[in-house]
Coordinates of C-alpha atoms in Angstrom, one line a residue:
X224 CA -33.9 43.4 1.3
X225 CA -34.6 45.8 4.2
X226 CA -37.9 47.0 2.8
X227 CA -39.1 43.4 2.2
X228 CA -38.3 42.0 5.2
X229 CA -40.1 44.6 6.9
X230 CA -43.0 44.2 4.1
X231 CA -43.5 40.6 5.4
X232 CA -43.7 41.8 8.8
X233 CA -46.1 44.2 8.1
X234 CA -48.3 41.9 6.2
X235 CA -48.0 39.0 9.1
X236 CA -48.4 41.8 11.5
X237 CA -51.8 41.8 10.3
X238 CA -52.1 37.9 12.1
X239 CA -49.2 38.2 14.4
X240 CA -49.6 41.8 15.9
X241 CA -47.9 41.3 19.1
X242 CA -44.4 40.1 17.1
X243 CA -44.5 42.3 14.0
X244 CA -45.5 45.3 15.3
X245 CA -42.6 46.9 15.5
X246 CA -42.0 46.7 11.7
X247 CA -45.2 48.9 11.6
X248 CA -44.5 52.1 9.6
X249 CA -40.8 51.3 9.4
X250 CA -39.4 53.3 6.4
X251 CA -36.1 51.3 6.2
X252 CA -33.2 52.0 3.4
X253 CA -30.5 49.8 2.0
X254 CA -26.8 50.5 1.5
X255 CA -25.9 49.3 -2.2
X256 CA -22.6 49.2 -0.9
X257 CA -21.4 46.1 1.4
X258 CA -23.3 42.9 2.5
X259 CA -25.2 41.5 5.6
X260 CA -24.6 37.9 6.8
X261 CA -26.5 36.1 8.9
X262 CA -25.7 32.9 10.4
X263 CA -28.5 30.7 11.7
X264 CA -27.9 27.9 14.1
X265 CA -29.2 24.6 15.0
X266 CA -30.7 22.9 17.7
X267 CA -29.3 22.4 21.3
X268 CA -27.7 26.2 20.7
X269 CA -28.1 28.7 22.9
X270 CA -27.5 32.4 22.6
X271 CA -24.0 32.6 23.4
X272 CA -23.4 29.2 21.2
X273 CA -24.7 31.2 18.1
X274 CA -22.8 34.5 19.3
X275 CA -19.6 31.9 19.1
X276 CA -20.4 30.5 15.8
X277 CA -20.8 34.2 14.4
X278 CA -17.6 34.8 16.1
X279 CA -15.9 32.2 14.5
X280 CA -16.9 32.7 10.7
X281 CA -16.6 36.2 11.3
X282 CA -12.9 35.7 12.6
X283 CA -11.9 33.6 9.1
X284 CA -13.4 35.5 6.7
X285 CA -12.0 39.4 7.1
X286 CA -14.3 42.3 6.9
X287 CA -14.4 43.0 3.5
X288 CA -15.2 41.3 -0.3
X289 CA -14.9 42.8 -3.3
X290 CA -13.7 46.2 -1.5
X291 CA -17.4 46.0 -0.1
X292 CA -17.2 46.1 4.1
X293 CA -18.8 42.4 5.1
X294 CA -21.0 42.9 8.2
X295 CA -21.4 39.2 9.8
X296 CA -24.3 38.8 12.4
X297 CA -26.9 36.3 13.4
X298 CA -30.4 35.3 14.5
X299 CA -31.0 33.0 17.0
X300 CA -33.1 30.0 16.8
X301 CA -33.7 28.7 20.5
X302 CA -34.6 25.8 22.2
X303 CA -38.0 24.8 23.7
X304 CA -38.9 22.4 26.3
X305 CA -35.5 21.6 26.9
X306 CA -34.8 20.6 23.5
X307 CA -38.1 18.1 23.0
X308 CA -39.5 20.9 21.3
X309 CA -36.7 21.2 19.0
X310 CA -36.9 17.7 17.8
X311 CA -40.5 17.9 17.2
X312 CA -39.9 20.9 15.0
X313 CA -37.6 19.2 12.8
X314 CA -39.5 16.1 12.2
X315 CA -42.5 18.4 11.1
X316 CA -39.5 20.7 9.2
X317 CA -38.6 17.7 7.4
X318 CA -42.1 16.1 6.1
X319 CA -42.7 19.4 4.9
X320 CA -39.1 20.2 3.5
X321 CA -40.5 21.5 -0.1
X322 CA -42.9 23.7 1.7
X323 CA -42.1 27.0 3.7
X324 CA -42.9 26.0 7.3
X325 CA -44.3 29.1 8.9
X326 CA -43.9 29.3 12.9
X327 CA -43.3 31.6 16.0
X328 CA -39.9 31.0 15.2
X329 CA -39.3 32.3 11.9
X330 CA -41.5 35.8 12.6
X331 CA -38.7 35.9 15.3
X332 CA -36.2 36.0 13.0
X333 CA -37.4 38.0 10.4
X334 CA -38.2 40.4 13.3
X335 CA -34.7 40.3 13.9
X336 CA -33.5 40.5 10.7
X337 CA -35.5 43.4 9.8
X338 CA -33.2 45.4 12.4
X339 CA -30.0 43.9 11.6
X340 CA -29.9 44.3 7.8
X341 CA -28.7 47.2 6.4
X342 CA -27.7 46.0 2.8
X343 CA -29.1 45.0 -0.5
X344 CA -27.3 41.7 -0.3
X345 CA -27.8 39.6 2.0
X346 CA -26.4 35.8 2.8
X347 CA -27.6 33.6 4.7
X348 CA -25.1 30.9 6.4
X349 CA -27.1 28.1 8.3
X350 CA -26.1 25.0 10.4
X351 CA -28.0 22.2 10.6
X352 CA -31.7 22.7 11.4
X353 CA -31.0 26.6 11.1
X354 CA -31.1 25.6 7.1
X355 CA -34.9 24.8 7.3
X356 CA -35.4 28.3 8.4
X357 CA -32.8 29.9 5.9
X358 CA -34.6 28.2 3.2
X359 CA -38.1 29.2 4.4
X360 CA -36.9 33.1 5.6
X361 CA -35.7 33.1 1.2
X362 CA -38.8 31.8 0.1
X363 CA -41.1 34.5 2.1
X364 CA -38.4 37.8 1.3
X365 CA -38.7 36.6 -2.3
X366 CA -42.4 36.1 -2.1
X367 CA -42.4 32.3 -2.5
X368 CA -45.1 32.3 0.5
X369 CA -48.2 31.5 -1.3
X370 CA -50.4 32.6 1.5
X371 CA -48.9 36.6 1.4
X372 CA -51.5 38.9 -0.8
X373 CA -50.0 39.6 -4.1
X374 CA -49.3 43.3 -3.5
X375 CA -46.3 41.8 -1.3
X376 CA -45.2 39.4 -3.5
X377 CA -44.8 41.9 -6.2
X378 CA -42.2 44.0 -4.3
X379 CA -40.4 41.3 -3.0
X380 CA -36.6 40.7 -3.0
X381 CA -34.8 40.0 -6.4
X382 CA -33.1 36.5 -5.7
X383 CA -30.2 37.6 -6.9
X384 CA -30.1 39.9 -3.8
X385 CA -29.8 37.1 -1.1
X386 CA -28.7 33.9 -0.8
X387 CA -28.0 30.5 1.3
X388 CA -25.6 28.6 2.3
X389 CA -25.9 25.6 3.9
X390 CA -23.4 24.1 6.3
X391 CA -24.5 20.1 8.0
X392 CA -27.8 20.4 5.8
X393 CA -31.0 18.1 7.1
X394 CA -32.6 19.5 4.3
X395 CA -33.2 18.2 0.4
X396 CA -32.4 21.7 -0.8
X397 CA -30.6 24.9 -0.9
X398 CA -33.3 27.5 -1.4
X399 CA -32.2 30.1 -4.3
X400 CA -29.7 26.6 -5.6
X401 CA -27.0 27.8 -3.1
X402 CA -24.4 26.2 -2.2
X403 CA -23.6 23.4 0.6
X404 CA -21.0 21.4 2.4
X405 CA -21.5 18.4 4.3
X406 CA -19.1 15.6 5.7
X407 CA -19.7 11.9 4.8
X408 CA -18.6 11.3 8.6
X409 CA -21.4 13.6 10.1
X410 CA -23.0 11.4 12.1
X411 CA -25.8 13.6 12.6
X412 CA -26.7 14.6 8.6
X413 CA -25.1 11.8 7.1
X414 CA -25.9 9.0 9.7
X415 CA -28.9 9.7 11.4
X416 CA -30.7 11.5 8.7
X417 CA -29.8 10.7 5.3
X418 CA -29.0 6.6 6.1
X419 CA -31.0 6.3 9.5
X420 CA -33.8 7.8 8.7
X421 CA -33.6 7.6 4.7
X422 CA -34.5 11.6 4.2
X423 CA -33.8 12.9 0.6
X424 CA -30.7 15.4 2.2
X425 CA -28.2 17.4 -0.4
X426 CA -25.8 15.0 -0.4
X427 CA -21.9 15.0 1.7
X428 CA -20.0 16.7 -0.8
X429 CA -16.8 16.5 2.1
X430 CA -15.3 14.1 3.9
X431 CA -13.7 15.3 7.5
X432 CA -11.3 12.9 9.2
X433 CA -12.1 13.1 13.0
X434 CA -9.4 13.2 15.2
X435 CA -8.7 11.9 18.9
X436 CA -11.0 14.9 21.4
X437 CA -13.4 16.2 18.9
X438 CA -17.0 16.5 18.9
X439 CA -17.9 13.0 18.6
X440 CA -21.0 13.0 16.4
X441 CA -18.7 15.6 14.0
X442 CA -21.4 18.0 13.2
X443 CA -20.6 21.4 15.0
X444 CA -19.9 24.0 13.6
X445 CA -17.2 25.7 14.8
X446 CA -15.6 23.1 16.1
X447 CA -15.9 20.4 13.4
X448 CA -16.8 22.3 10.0
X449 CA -14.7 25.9 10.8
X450 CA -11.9 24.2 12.1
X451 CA -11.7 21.8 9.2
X452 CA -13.2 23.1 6.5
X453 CA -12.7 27.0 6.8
X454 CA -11.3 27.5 3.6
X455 CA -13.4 25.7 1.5
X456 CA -16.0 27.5 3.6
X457 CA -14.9 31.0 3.2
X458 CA -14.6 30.2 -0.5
X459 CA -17.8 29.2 -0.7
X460 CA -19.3 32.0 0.9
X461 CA -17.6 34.3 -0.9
X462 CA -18.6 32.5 -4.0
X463 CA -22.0 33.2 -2.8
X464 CA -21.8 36.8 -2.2
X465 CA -20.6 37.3 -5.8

């Protein structure tokens, strides 16, 4: 996984040289021992939000699966124009939800990535509109990205070396067929998106009974889907790594 993330960024380097160029020469290894996750958050989250989140899943599920060590980090996905630029985003995410949508954004991350991960496997836990970019950052390390020349694509990442999983899901998929959860009383996903708008979405799969003081549109997710649905989380995560 380390060697194709930093393939990719090599390859975009070529188009993006002021972001990638650090990946430039970069002779990274993997540990076959342990895994990497990666939360990836959604709009209206700012740095310290997704340091929380991290926090949070970190704190539930342990340090170590299958008596591998579990390293739990994230990448960031920010805000622009005080959120207006976020919306945007996800309408243009959403019309092209099959597709891997390619933007400043996702370099970013891969960027990121490509220091963070030090493992073969690799998970990718995403809230919300984080998923559009989990599923599009799976399709480009496992050469889905039509556009990268074939010499990339032909060392890209076995899929059975990462994996998604999706938490509040916008999206129609689980890139890889990974694994979701999303409440029926989300108003966010469920309402908004899936009934409001009509938007093919992976459908709830959970139903969360809000209580008197929480979040009132019920999507967070540490303080709605952790809080509630830690378990079946952690299960499901663990699931995934397997």
């Amino acid at each position: 996984i380390c060697m194709q993330i930093a393939l990719v960024l090599l390859i975009l380097g070529f188009f993006f040289a002021p972001i990638a160029s650090s990946a430039n020469g970069d002779d990274r290894t993997c540990s076959s021992v342990g895994y990497t996750i990666l939360t990836l958050n959604g709009i209206f989250t700012d740095e310290e939000g997704a340091k929380s989140n991290k926090r949070e899943l970190e704190r539930i599920l342990g340090r170590d699966h299958n008596n591998e060590p579990i390293k739990v980090d994230y990448l960031h996905n920010p805000s622009h124009l005080g959120g207006l630029g976020d919306l945007l985003k996800v309408v243009y995410q959403g019309l092209f939800d099959s597709e891997t949508v390619e933007d400043y954004d996702l370099l970013e991350m891969l960027k990121d990535a490509s220091e963070k991960v030090k493992t073969q496997k690799l998970l990718l836990v995403a809230h919300s509109q984080g998923n559009f970019y989990a599923n599009s950052m799976y399709d480009v390390i496992t050469g889905g990205l039509d556009s990268l020349p074939v010499s990339l694509i032909s060392q890209s990442a076995a899929p059975q070396s990462i994996s998604v999983y999706s938490v509040a899901t916008p999206s129609g998929r689980v890139a890889g067929g990974g694994k979701w959860l999303t409440s029926n009383t989300d108003k966010v996903i469920a309402g908004i998106v899936g009934r409001g708008l009509k938007r093919p979405i992976m459908p709830p799969n959970t139903h969360i009974e809000l209580q008197e003081g929480d979040p009132p549109l019920g999507h967070k997710f540490s303080e709605v889907y952790l809080r509630y649905r830690g378990a079946e989380i952690v299960s499901g995560v663990k699931d995934s790594l397997n």
